[in-house]
Amino acid sequence: MKKIVVLISGRGSNFVAIEETALREAWSRTIGAQIVAVISNRPEAKGLLLAKEYGIDAVAVDHKAFDSREAFEEKLAQVIESYEPDLIVLAGFMRILTEGFVSRFTGKILNIHPAILPSFKGLDTHQRAIDAGVRVHGTTVHYVTADLDGGPIIAQAVVPVLPSDDAHTLADRVLGYEHQIYARAVKACVTGAVSYENGRAVMDNETARYLTLLGKA
Ligand code: GRF
């Protein structure tokens, strides 16, 4: 069985979307994969409660309990390694990870970013997209490297930006597609349809089509 560990910091809607897809598509039977643990750096994260409801291990590694980023990451890495995961899925995990941590899990960590990378790296992406006047916005799933929001791109979903949008309506529209594209990307990575090779996300045309969504307003 391929093991997936999910890292969160908050509400966990992307985690739920992936788990719901895994249940609906019976991943444990059809592709031999399951989410084995959800880990949060915030003990109060709603997503930890949701994980428990699914019967999935829910673990808090509170970053505030450590003197340094390195000490926090060492503990986090130990907890992750105890599950021997094939894939580590960052889903709203709001801590920057150092090169030391990332290199321990090269090619195994995915992240979802709420913008069409390489545009709008960092925070506050929806307001920045509106302020920039772009006509399309969206979300990107990528491998995590030491380059923040800069790792190889696996999947993207694009949505229109409407004149009536504010950051909230745009975030809602993007989030609906995050939930679809992230489940697809996790499945493609866990089955080997996408692989990390020499700093690139490698896939065939059919997989690339499956990992590109053009959304509606
Ligand atoms: C998502 O918008 C994701 O793109 C960003 O943080 C948010 C997490 O939402 N990185 P949730 O916790 O999955 O509901």
JSON list of C-alpha atoms and ligand atoms in Angstrom, two decimals, residues 10-15 91-92 94 112-114 175 178, ligand 1:
[
{"chain": "A", "resi": 10, "resn": "GLY", "atom": "CA", "xyz": [-6.00, 25.15, 9.19]},
{"chain": "A", "resi": 11, "resn": "ARG", "atom": "CA", "xyz": [-9.44, 24.17, 7.93]},
{"chain": "A", "resi": 12, "resn": "GLY", "atom": "CA", "xyz": [-8.23, 21.27, 5.78]},
{"chain": "A", "resi": 13, "resn": "SER", "atom": "CA", "xyz": [-10.70, 21.51, 2.89]},
{"chain": "A", "resi": 14, "resn": "ASN", "atom": "CA", "xyz": [-8.08, 20.28, 0.40]},
{"chain": "A", "resi": 15, "resn": "PHE", "atom": "CA", "xyz": [-7.34, 17.31, 2.66]},
{"chain": "A", "resi": 91, "resn": "ALA", "atom": "CA", "xyz": [-2.49, 21.28, 1.92]},
{"chain": "A", "resi": 92, "resn": "GLY", "atom": "CA", "xyz": [-2.66, 24.75, 3.41]},
{"chain": "A", "resi": 94, "resn": "MET", "atom": "CA", "xyz": [1.68, 27.63, 6.31]},
{"chain": "A", "resi": 112, "resn": "ILE", "atom": "CA", "xyz": [-0.87, 23.56, -3.82]},
{"chain": "A", "resi": 113, "resn": "HIS", "atom": "CA", "xyz": [-0.52, 27.29, -4.41]},
{"chain": "A", "resi": 114, "resn": "PRO", "atom": "CA", "xyz": [-3.57, 29.50, -5.05]},
{"chain": "A", "resi": 175, "resn": "LEU", "atom": "CA", "xyz": [-10.85, 26.71, -4.17]},
{"chain": "A", "resi": 178, "resn": "GLU", "atom": "CA", "xyz": [-8.11, 23.33, -6.05]},
{"chain": "B", "resi": 1, "resn": "GRF", "atom": "C1", "xyz": [-5.70, 26.90, -0.07]},
{"chain": "B", "resi": 1, "resn": "GRF", "atom": "O1", "xyz": [-6.21, 28.02, -0.74]},
{"chain": "B", "resi": 1, "resn": "GRF", "atom": "C2", "xyz": [-4.33, 26.58, -0.56]},
{"chain": "B", "resi": 1, "resn": "GRF", "atom": "O2", "xyz": [-4.14, 26.86, -1.91]},
{"chain": "B", "resi": 1, "resn": "GRF", "atom": "C3", "xyz": [-3.46, 27.49, 0.27]},
{"chain": "B", "resi": 1, "resn": "GRF", "atom": "O3", "xyz": [-4.07, 27.50, 1.53]},
{"chain": "B", "resi": 1, "resn": "GRF", "atom": "C4", "xyz": [-5.45, 27.20, 1.40]},
{"chain": "B", "resi": 1, "resn": "GRF", "atom": "C5", "xyz": [-5.72, 26.02, 2.28]},
{"chain": "B", "resi": 1, "resn": "GRF", "atom": "O4", "xyz": [-7.08, 25.73, 2.41]},
{"chain": "B", "resi": 1, "resn": "GRF", "atom": "N1", "xyz": [-2.10, 27.03, 0.24]},
{"chain": "B", "resi": 1, "resn": "GRF", "atom": "P1", "xyz": [-7.55, 24.40, 3.14]},
{"chain": "B", "resi": 1, "resn": "GRF", "atom": "O5", "xyz": [-6.92, 24.37, 4.53]},
{"chain": "B", "resi": 1, "resn": "GRF", "atom": "O6", "xyz": [-7.14, 23.22, 2.32]},
{"chain": "B", "resi": 1, "resn": "GRF", "atom": "O7", "xyz": [-9.05, 24.53, 3.25]}
]
